[in-house]
Structures are given as structure tokens and as C-alpha cells.
Short mmCIF file of C-alpha atoms and ligand atoms in Angstrom, two decimals:
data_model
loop_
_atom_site.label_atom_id
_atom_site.label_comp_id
_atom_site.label_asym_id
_atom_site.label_seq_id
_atom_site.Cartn_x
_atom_site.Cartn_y
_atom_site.Cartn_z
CA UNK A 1 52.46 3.01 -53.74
CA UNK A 2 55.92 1.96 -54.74
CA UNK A 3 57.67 3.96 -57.37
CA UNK A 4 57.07 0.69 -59.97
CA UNK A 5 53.67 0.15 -59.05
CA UNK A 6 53.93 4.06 -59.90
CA UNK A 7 55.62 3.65 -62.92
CA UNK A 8 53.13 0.75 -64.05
CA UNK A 9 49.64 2.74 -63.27
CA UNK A 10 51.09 5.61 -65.38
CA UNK A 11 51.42 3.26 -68.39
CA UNK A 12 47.80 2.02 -68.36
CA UNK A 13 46.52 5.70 -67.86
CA UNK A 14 49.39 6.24 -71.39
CA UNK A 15 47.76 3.20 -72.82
CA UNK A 16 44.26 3.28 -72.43
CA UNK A 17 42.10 5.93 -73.60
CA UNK A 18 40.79 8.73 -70.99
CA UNK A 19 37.70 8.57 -72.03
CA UNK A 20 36.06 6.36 -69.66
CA UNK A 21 32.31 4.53 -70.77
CA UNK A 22 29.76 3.46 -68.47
CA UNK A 23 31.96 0.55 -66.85
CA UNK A 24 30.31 -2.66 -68.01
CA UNK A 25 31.69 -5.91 -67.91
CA UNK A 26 29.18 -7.38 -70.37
CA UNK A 27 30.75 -9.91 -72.35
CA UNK A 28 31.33 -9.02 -76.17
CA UNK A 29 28.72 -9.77 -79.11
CA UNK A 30 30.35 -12.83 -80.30
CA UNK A 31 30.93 -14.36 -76.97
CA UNK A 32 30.04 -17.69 -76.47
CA UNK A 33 25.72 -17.32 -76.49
CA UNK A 34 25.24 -17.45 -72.67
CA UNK A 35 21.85 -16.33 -71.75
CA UNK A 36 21.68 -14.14 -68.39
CA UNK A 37 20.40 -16.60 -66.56
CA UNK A 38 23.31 -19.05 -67.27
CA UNK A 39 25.91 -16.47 -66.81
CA UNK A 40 24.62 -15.86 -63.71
CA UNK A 41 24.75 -18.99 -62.53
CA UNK A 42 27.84 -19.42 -63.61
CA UNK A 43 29.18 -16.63 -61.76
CA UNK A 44 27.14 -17.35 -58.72
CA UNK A 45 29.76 -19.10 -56.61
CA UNK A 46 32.10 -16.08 -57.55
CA UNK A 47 29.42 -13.36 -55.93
CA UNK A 48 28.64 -15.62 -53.38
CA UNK A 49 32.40 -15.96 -52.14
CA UNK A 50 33.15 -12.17 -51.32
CA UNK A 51 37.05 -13.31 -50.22
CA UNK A 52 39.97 -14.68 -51.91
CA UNK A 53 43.91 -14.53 -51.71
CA UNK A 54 46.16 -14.10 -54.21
CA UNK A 55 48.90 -15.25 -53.98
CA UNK A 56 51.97 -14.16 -56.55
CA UNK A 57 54.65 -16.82 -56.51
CA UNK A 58 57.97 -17.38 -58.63
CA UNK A 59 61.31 -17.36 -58.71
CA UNK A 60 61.48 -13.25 -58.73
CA UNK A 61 61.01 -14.48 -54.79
CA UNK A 62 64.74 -15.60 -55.14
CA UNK A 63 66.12 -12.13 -54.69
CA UNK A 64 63.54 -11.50 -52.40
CA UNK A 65 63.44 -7.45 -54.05
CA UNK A 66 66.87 -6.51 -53.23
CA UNK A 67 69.46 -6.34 -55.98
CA UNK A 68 72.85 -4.25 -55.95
CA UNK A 69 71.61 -2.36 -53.12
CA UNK A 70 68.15 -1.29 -54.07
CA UNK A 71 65.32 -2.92 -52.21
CA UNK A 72 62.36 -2.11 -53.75
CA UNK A 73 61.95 -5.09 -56.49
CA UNK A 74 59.38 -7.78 -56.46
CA UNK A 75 57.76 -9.69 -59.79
CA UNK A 76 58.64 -7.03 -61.68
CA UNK A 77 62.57 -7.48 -61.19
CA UNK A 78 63.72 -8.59 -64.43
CA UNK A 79 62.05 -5.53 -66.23
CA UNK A 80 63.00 -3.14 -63.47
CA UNK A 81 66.75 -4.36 -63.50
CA UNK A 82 67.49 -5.14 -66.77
CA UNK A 83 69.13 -8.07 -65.85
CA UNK A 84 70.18 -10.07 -69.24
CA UNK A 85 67.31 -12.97 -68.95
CA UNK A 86 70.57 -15.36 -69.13
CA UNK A 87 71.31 -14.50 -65.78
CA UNK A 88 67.66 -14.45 -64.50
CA UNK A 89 67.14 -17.77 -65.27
CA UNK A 90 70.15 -18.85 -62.75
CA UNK A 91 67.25 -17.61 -60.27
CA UNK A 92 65.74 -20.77 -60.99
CA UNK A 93 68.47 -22.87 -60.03
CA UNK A 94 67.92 -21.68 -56.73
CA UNK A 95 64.46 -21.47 -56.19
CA UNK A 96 63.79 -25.05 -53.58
CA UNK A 97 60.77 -23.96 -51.57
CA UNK A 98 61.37 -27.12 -48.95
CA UNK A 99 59.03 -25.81 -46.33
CA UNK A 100 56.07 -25.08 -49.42
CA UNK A 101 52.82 -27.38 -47.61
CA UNK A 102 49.83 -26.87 -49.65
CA UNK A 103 47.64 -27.71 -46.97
CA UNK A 104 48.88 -25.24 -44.30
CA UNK A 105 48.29 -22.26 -47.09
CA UNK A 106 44.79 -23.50 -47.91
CA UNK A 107 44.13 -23.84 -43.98
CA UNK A 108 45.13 -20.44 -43.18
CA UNK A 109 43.40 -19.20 -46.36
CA UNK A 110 40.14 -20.88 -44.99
CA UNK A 111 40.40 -20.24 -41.61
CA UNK A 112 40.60 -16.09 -42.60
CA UNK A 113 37.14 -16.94 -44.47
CA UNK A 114 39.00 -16.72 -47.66
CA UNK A 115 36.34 -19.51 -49.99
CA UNK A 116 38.93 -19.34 -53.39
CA UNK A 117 42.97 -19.11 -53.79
CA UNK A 118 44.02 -17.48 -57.34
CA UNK A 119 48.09 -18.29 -57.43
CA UNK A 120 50.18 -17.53 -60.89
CA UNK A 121 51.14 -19.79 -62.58
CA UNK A 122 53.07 -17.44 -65.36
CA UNK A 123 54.21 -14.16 -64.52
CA UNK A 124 54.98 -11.70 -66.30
CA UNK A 125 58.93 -13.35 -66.87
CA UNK A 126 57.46 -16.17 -68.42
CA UNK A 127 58.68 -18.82 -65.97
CA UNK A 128 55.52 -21.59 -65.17
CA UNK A 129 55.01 -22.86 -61.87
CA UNK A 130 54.06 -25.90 -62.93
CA UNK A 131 55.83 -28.90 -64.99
CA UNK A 132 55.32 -28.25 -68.71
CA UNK A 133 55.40 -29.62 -71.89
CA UNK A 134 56.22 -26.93 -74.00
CA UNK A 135 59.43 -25.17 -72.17
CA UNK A 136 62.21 -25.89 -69.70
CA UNK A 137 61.44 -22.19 -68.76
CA UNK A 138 59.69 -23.61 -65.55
CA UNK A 139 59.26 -25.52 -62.27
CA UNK A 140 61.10 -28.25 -64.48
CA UNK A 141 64.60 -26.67 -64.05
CA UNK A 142 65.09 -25.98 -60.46
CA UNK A 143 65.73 -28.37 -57.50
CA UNK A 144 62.01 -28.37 -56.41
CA UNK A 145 61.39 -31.94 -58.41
CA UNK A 146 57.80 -31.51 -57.24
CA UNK A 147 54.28 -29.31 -58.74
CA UNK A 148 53.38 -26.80 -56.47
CA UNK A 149 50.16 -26.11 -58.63
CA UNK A 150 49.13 -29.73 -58.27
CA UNK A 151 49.81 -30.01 -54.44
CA UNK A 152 47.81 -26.56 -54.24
CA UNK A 153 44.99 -27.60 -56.33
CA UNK A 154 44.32 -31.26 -54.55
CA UNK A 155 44.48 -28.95 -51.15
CA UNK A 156 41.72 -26.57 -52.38
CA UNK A 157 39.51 -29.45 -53.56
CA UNK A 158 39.89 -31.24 -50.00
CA UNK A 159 39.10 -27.99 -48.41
CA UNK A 160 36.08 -27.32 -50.49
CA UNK A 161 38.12 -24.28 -51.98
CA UNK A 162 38.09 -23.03 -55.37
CA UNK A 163 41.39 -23.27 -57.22
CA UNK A 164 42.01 -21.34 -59.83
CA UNK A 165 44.86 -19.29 -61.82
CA UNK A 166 46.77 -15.97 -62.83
CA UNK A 167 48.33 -16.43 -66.11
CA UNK A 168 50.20 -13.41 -67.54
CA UNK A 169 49.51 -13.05 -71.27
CA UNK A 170 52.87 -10.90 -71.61
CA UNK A 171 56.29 -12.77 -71.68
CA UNK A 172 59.06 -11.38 -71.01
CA UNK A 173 61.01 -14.40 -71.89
CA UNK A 174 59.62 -15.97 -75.00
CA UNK A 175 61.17 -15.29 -77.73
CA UNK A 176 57.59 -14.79 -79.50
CA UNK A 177 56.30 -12.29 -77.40
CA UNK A 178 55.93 -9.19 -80.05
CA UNK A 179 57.60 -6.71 -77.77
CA UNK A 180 60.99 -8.21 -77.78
CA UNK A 181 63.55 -6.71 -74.86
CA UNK A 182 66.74 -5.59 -75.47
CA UNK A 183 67.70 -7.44 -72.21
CA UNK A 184 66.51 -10.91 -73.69
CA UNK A 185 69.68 -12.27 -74.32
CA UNK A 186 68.32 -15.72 -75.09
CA UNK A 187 65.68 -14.58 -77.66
CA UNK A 188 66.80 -14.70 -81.41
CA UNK A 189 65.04 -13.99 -84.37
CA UNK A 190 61.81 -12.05 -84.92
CA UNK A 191 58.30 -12.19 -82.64
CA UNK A 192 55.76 -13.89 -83.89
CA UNK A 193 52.75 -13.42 -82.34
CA UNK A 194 50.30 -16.14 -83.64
CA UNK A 195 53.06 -18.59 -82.70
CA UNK A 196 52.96 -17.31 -79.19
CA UNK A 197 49.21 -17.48 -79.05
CA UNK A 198 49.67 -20.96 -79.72
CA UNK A 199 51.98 -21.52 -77.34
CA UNK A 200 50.41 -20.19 -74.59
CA UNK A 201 47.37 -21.95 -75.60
CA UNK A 202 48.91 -25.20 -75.10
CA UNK A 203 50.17 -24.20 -72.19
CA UNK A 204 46.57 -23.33 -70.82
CA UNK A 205 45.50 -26.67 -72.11
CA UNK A 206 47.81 -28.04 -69.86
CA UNK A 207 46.92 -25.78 -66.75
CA UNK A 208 43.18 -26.26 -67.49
CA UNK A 209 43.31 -29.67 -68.76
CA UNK A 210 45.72 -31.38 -65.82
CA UNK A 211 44.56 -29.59 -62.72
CA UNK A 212 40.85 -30.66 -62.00
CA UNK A 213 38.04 -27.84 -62.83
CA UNK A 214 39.32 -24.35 -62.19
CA UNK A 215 37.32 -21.25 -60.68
CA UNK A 216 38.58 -18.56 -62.83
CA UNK A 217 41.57 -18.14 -65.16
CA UNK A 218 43.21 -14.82 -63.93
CA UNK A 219 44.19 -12.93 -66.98
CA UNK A 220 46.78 -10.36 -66.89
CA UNK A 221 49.83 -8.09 -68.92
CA UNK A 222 46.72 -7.81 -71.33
CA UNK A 223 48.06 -3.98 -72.08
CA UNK A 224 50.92 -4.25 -74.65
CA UNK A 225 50.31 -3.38 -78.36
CA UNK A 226 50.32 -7.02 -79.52
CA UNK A 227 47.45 -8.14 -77.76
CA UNK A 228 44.59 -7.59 -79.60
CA UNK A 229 41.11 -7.41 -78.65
CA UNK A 230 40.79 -9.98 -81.37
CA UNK A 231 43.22 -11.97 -79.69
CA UNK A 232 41.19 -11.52 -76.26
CA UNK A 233 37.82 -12.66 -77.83
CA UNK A 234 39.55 -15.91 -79.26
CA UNK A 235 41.89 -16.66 -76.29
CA UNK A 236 38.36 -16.51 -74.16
CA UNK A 237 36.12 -18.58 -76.67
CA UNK A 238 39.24 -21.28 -76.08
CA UNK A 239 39.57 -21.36 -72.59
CA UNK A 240 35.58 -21.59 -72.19
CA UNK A 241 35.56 -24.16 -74.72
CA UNK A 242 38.07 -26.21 -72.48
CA UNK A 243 35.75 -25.56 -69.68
CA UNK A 244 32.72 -24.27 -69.96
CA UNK A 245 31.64 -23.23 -66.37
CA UNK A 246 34.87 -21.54 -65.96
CA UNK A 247 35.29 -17.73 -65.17
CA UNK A 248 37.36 -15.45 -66.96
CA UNK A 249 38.48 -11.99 -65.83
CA UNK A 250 38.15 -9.07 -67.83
CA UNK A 251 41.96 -8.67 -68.39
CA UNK A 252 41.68 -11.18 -71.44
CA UNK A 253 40.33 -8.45 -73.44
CA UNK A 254 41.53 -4.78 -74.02
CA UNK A 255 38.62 -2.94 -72.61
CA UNK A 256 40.25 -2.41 -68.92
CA UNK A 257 39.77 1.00 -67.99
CA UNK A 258 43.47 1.20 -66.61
CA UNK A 259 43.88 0.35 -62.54
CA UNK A 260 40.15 1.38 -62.10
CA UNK A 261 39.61 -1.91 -63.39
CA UNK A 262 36.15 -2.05 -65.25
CA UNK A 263 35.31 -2.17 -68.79
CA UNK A 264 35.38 1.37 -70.69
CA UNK A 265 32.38 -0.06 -73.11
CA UNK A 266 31.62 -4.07 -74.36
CA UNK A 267 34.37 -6.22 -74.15
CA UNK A 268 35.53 -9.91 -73.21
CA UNK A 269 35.59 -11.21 -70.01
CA UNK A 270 33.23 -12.20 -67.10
CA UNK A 271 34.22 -9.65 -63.91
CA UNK A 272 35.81 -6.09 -63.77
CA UNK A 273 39.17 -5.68 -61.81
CA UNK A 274 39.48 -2.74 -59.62
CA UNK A 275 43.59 -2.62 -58.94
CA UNK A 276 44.94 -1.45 -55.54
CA UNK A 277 41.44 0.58 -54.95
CA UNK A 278 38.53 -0.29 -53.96
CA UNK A 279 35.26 0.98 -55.79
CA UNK A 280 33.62 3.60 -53.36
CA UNK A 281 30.04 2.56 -54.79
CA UNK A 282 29.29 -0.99 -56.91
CA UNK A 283 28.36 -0.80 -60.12
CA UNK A 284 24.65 -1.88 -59.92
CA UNK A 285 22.99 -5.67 -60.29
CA UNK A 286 24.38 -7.76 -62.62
CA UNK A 287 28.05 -5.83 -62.65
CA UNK A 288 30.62 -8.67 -61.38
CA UNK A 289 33.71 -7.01 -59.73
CA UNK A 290 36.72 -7.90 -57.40
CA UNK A 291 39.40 -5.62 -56.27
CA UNK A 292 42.65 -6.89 -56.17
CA UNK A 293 45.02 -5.51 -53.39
CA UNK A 294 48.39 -6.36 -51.89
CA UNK A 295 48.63 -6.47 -47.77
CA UNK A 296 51.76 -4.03 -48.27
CA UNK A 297 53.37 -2.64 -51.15
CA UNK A 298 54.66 -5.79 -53.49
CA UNK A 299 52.42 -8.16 -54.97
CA UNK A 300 56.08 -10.41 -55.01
CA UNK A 301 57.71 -11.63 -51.82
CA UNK A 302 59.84 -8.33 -50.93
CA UNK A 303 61.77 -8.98 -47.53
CA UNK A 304 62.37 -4.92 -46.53
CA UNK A 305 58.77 -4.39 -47.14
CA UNK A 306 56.96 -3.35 -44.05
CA UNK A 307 54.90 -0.94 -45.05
CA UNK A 308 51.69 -3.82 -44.04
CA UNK A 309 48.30 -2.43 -44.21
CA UNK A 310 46.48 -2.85 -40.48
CA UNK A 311 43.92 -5.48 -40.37
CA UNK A 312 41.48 -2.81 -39.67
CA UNK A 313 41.96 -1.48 -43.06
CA UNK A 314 41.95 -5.12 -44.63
CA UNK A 315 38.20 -5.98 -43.02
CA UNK A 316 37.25 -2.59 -43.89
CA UNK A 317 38.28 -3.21 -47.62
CA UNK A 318 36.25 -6.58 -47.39
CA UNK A 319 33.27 -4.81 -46.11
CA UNK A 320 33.35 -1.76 -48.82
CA UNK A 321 34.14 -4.40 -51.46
CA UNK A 322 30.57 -6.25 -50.34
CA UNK A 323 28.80 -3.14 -49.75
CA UNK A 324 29.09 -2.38 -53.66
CA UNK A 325 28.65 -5.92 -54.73
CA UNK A 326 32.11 -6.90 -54.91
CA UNK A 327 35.15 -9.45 -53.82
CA UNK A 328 37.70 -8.76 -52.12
CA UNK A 329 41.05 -10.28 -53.49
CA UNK A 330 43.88 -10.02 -51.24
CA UNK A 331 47.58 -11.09 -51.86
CA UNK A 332 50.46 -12.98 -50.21
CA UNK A 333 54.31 -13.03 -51.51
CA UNK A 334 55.28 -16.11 -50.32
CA UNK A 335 59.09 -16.67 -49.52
CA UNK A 336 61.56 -18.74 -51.41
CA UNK A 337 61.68 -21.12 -49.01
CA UNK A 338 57.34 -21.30 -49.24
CA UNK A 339 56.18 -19.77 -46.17
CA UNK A 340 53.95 -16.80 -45.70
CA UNK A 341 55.58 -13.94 -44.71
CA UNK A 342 54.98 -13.82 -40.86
CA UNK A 343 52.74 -10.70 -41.08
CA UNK A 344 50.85 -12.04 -43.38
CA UNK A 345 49.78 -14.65 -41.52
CA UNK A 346 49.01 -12.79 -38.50
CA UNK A 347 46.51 -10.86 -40.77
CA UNK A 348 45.06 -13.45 -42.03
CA UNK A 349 44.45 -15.00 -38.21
CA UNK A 350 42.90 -12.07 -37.17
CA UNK A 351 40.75 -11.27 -40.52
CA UNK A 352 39.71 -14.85 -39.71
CA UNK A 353 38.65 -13.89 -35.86
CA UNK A 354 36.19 -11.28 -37.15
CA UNK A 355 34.73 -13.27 -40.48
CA UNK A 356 34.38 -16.37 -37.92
CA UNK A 357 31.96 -14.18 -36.66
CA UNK A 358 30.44 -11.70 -39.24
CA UNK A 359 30.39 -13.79 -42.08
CA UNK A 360 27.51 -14.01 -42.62
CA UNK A 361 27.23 -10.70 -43.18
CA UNK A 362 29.61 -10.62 -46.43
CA UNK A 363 29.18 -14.11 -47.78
CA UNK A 364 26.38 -14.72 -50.21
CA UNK A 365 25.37 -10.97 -50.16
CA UNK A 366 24.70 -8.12 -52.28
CA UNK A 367 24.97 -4.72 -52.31
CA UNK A 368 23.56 -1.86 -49.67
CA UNK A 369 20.22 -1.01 -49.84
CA UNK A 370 20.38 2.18 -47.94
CA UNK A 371 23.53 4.01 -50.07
CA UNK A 372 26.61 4.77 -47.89
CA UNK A 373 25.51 5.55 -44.55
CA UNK A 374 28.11 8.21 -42.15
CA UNK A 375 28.83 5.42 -39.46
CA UNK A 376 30.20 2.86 -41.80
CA UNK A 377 28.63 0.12 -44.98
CA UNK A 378 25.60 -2.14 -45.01
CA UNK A 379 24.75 -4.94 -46.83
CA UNK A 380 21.98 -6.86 -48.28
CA UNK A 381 20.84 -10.34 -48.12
CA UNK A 382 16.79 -11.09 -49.35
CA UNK A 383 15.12 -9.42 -46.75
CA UNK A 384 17.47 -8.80 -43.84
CA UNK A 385 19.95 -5.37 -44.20
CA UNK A 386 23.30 -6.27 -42.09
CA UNK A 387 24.71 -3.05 -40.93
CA UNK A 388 28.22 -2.56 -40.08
CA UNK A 389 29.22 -0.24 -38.09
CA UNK A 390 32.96 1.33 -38.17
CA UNK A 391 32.75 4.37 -36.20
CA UNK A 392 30.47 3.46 -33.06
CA UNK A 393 27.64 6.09 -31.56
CA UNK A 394 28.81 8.19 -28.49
CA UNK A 395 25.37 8.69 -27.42
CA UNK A 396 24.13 4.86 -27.38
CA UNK A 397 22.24 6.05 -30.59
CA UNK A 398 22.26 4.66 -33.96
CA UNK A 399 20.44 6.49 -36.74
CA UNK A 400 19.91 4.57 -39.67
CA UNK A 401 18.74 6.52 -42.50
CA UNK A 402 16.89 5.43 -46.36
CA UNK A 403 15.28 2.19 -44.50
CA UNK A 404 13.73 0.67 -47.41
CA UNK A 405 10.39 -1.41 -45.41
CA UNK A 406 9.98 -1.53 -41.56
CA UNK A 407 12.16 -3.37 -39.14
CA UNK A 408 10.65 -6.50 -37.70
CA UNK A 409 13.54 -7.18 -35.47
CA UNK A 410 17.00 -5.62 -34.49
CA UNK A 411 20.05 -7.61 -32.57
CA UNK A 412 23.93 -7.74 -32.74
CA UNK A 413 24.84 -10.59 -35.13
CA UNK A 414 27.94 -11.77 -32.76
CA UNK A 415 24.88 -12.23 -30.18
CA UNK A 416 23.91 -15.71 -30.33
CA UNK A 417 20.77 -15.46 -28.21
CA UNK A 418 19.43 -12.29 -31.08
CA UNK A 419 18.72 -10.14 -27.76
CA UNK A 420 16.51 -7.41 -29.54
CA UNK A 421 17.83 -4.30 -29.50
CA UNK A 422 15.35 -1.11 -28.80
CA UNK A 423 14.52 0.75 -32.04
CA UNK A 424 12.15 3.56 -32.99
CA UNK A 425 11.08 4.81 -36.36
CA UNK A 426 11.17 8.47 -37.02
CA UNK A 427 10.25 10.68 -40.56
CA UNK A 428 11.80 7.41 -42.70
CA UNK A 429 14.53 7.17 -39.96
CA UNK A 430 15.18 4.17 -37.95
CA UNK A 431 16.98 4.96 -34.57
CA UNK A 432 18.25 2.19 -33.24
CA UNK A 433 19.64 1.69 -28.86
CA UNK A 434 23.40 0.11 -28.57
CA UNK A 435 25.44 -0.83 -26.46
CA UNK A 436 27.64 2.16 -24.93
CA UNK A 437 30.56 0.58 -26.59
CA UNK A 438 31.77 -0.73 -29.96
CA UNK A 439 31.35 -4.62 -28.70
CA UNK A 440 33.71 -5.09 -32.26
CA UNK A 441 36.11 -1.82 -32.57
CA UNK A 442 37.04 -2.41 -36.22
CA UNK A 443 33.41 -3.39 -37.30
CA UNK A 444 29.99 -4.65 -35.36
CA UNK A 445 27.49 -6.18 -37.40
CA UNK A 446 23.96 -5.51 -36.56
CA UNK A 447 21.00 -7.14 -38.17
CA UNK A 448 18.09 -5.59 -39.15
CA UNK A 449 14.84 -7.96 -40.49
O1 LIG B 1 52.00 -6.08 -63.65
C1 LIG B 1 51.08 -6.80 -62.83
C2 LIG B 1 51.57 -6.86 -61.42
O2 LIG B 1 52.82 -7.48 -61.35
C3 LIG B 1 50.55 -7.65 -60.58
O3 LIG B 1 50.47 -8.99 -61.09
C4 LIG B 1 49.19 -6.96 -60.66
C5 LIG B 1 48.16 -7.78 -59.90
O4 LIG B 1 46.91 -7.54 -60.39
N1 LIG B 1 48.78 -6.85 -62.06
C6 LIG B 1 49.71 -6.13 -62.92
C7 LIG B 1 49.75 -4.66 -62.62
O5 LIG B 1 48.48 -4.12 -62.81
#
């Protein structure tokens, strides 16, 4: 973890309370009346998808996370450096993403089995990513005369992905967020808050109004005193009432339990948001979750990061996210210039290599059925248990323990022919013969109906 994310996970454990509730995401009293039945099919493209990519764009990319000498900055530059926002905003002036092609993202998104893209369009330094009406403090002002949001959003729809949206409820920038800093050389006069609610209202009108229908608004910088969980409850009622079928994360309101990322008791919001971890067990039916992650240490484009996490770990993060009942939400810093960073891309190649195969396996399921077994996860879908396996037998023997019912039939889902494999039940055991090696070394699926 870099020392800022560091820094930034101490302030929520400051912020929120250590007492930590049963984590519940259920929505607050007054929340729009939803029966269960509606929220769940509302949500049922979410738990169906598993996989999405973040993506964390802006002109904090300018810098690329190197500043008088340092080199660990990414979104968070402008409150890490304390550069006057005057001189920020010359970022913009030189943010002119010429190779940006909405297409190729969403193809390598879908090719890695990714089925929605959330991308900001505010960070935390205010500055939209898209062309609007209420400030010059966006796409507007730099030489990129185009709307990355828009080309990204027609791309998703052609590609039968969901688009949908980060949008940072702190502001570093306007002059009406309530915790004004010192470094804000452009900001005069005193906060006020309901003013900035209404600002970034009509902003949201904008995003959720002039885009098509989004998947989820991705709430975030929810922790700072001035948000209220009043403000939460009325910020979600709006955006719902723009569009009702829309999802809204659980960072709208002020019951996040820190980086852990679910609700400490009721509160707002649709899904819990696990942070840079990844739930060991799910939360039970009915719980909506996704852990966000980044592939190395900056959710912001950061050109002297290396520190990438293997694809190995990646899958396995899919597969633990599913195994609880989960998504998995993992994020790209794209470059000023609008490319993937090159090892991104290779990940997401080879993530797509083993979900081109073993989808099945993660999309449209729940969680285990047999707990956590030794070897690896499992998961569920109706009647068939997929299991998959990380660390392969040495002895050709499989032991598969808490079977719930019998086993009708047992074969390797990457074998298209469903060759049975031998099994014998033993004292609620299922043992099950494979192959002498791994035929998948980071994960083999095997199907049990
Ligand atoms: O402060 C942000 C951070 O920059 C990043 O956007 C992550 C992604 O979920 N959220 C906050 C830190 O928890």
C-alpha cells in the first residue's frame, strides 16, 4: 500500500466509528419504497456481472505522479502537494489524450470478460470529464475539444456493456465545498454547502440526463464532516428519481464501515464497497457487494509504478469475490495521452484467456455452497457447484468436503466433450479422480451436477 493510500485508510478508521454492526447494505427507512423483489431485480444485472474495470481518469494523469522529485502521486496530487489550485488547473491546459479510442478500451474491457466500465467523471479535484454547463473547471478548458464520457458511453452501449460513473461528492476545487483548503487559491468567500449540493446536482442531471441510461452512479469522498447522512438520503432519492432502475453505491450515505466497505447498520445505498480487500466470506443472500482494487498501487495513472499485481492474483481475486457473492472491480490509470498502461493490458489479455474459458463459472453465480474448501473456492449456480481449484492434488485425488446432495455427474469445464471424471462418495465426502496435472495452473474449474 502506498504511504497515501496509507495515509487515506487511517482517516476513515479516524472518521468512522470502531464499532462495526452487522454489515448490511439495506437501504434506509425512507428510501424510495422498493419492495425486495424489485430491488432485486434491479440489481440483478449487477450480481449477474461478477467483473468490471474502473477506470480513474483526469488531468492528475498530467504529471503522471511525479512532482519535484517524488514519484509516488496519482489522483490524489493536488491534496498531497499542496499545489495552489491556480497552478493545478494549468494541468488542464495540457491534458490532449489524442490516442483516447473508446472502442479499443471497451474491446479490451470485454474481451477480459469485464460486462460493465465505471470511469470518473469528477474526482476528488473537482475537474469533470465531461463538457458542462455549470463550470469551466472541466473537459471544456483543455485542447481535447471532444467528450470522452460520450465516446465511452456510445462504445459500452454498442458492446452490450454497462456504462456507468464515479462521481466524487468532495471538491477540492469548488469554492462551496464546506472544507475549504488553504491551498485553494481561487476560492473566495465562505462554503456553502446547500449551494454545492445544488451544484453538483445539476451537474448529475447532466451526467445522468445526457449520457443514455447508466448502470450505477459510483459515489465517493462521502467521509468529510459536511456530508451528511441527510444529505446522502436526499442526493440518492434524486438520482433515483432521474432514473429509476439505476444503482447507487453505498458511498452516498455515511454508513461505510471505513475500507472494509459495508454498511456499519441501515443506511443509503444499493451495494457495499470492500476497498483494496477482498471479503474472505460474502455476506449472505441478499447482501450486494463489489470490491474495488487497483492492478498496482495508484488508482491514477502513476508512470514509476511497477509494483503490478500477477494475473494469478487478479483471477484469484475474481474467484474469491464470486465465491462470497461478490464483483470484482478492477482499475486502470490510463495515460495522458489515453492509452492503457502496457501492463495493464497484458493483464487484462490474459484475465480474458482464462474467463474465455471459465466464465461460466463466475458469471450469473452465487455464493459457495460448501464454505471455503483447502484446495481453493467454489461457486454456485441452481443446481450445479463449479469448483475451482488453485492448488492442484499431488495424488490425482480431489476431496471435496460439505457436498450438499449427490453428484450426478463430474467433468472439467474447459472439456468440451464433459468426459466424466471418476468420483466416489465417502462419510459426506465426495472424492473426486484428476488429471495428474493442474490442466489450468492458476485455476481449473470442475463441474459438479
Ligand atoms: O480517495 C479515493 C481514491 O482516490 C480512489 O478513488 C478510491 C477508489 O475507490 N476511493 C477513495 C479512497 O477510498
Amino acid at each position: 500500500m502506498t504511504a497515501s493510500a496509507f495515509f487515506r485508510t487511517r482517516i476513515f478508521v479516524f472518521l468512522t466509528t470502531l464499532s462495526t454492526l452487522a454489515a448490511s447494505t439495506s437501504p434506509a427507512a425512507d428510501a424510495p419504497a422498493e419492495s425486495k423483489a424489485d430491488r432485486d431485480a434491479r440489481m440483478k444485472w449487477f450480481a449477474d456481472a461478477r467483473f468490471g474495470l474502473f477506470i480513474h481518469w483526469g488531468v492528475y494523469c498530467v504529471p503522471a505522479g511525479e512532482w519535484q522529485g517524488k514519484t509516488n502521486y496519482g489522483e490524489w496530487f493536488l491534496e498531497e502537494t499542496h499545489m495552489p489550485v491556480s497552478q493545478y488547473e494549468k494541468f488542464a491546459g495540457q491534458f490532449n489524450p489524442v490516442k483516447f479510442d473508446a472502442k479499443q478500451w471497451v474491446a479490451q474491457a470485454k474481451a477480459a470478460g469485464m460486462k460493465y466500465i465505471v470511469i470518473t467523471s469528477k474526482h476528488h479535484d473537482g475537474f469533470g470529464m465531461f463538457p458542462s454547463e455549470q463550470t469551466d473547471w472541466c473537459i471544456k478548458s483543455t485542447p481535447f475539444k471532444r467528450d470522452p464520457l460520450k465516446e465511452l458511453s456510445v462504445a459500452c452501449r454498442e458492446a452490450g456493456l454497462k456504462f456507468c460513473l464515479y462521481h466524487s461528492i468532495m471538491d477540492w476545487h469548488h469554492p462551496d465545498w464546506g472544507t475549504r483548503r488553504k491551498w485553494n487559491d481561487k476560492a473566495s468567500g465562505e462554503p456553502d454547502m446547500d449551494r454545492y449540493a445544488a451544484y453538483m446536482k445539476a451537474q448529475l442531471k447532466e451526467l445522468v440526463t445526457n449520457y443514455g441510461p447508466l448502470g450505477i452512479l459510483w459515489f465517493d469522498g462521502e467521509w468529510e464532516k459536511p456530508w451528511t447522512p441527510e444529505r446522502g438520503e436526499d442526493l440518492y432519492k434524486y438520482c433515483r428519481s432521474l432514473q429509476p432502475d439505476i444503482i447507487i453505491n453505498n458511498r452516498v450515505g455515511k454508513g461505510r464501515d471505513g475500507m472494509k466497505g459495508m454498511d456499519k447498520g441501515p443506511s443509503v445505498g444499493d451495494y457495499g464497497t470492500p476497498e483494496q480487500n477482498v471479503p474472505d466470506n460474502g455476506f449472505g443472500p441478499g447482501v450486494y457487494w463489489e470490491s474495488c482494487m487497483t492492478m498496482n498501487g495508484h488508482w491514477g495513472y502513476n508512470k514509476n509504478d511497477n509494483h503490478w499485481k500477477s494475473t494469478k492474483e487478479l483471477i484469484h481475486n475474481l474467484v474469491v469475490c464470486a465465491s462470497g457473492g461478490g464483483n470484482y472491480l478492477l482499475n486502470i490509470g490510463p495515460t495522458s495521452e489515453g492509452l492503457f498502461p502496457d501492463a495493464s493490458v497484458e493483464r487484462l489479455k490474459q484475465m480474458g484467456d482464462w474467463t474465455k474459458v471459465n466464465g461460466a463459472s463466475i458469471y450469473g453465480t452465487t455464493a459457495s455452497s460448501i464454505g471455503k474448501p483447502k484446495w481453493g473456492r467454489s461457486t454456485t449456480k441452481g443446481d450445479t457447484i463449479f469448483l475451482h481449484v488453485f492448488d492442484w492434488p499431488k495424488d490425482g485425488k480431489l476431496v471435496v468436503e460439505k457436498m450438499p446432495r449427490s453428484a450426478k455427474r463430474v467433468s472439467l469445464l474447459a472439456d468440451a466433450e464433459k468426459k466424466p471424471l471418476a468420483m466416489k462418495a465417502e462419510g459426506g465426502k465426495l472424492i473426486l479422480n484428476v488429471p495428474p496435472s493442474a490442466p489450468n495452473a492458476v485455476d481449473t474449474v470442475i463441474v459438479v451436477e
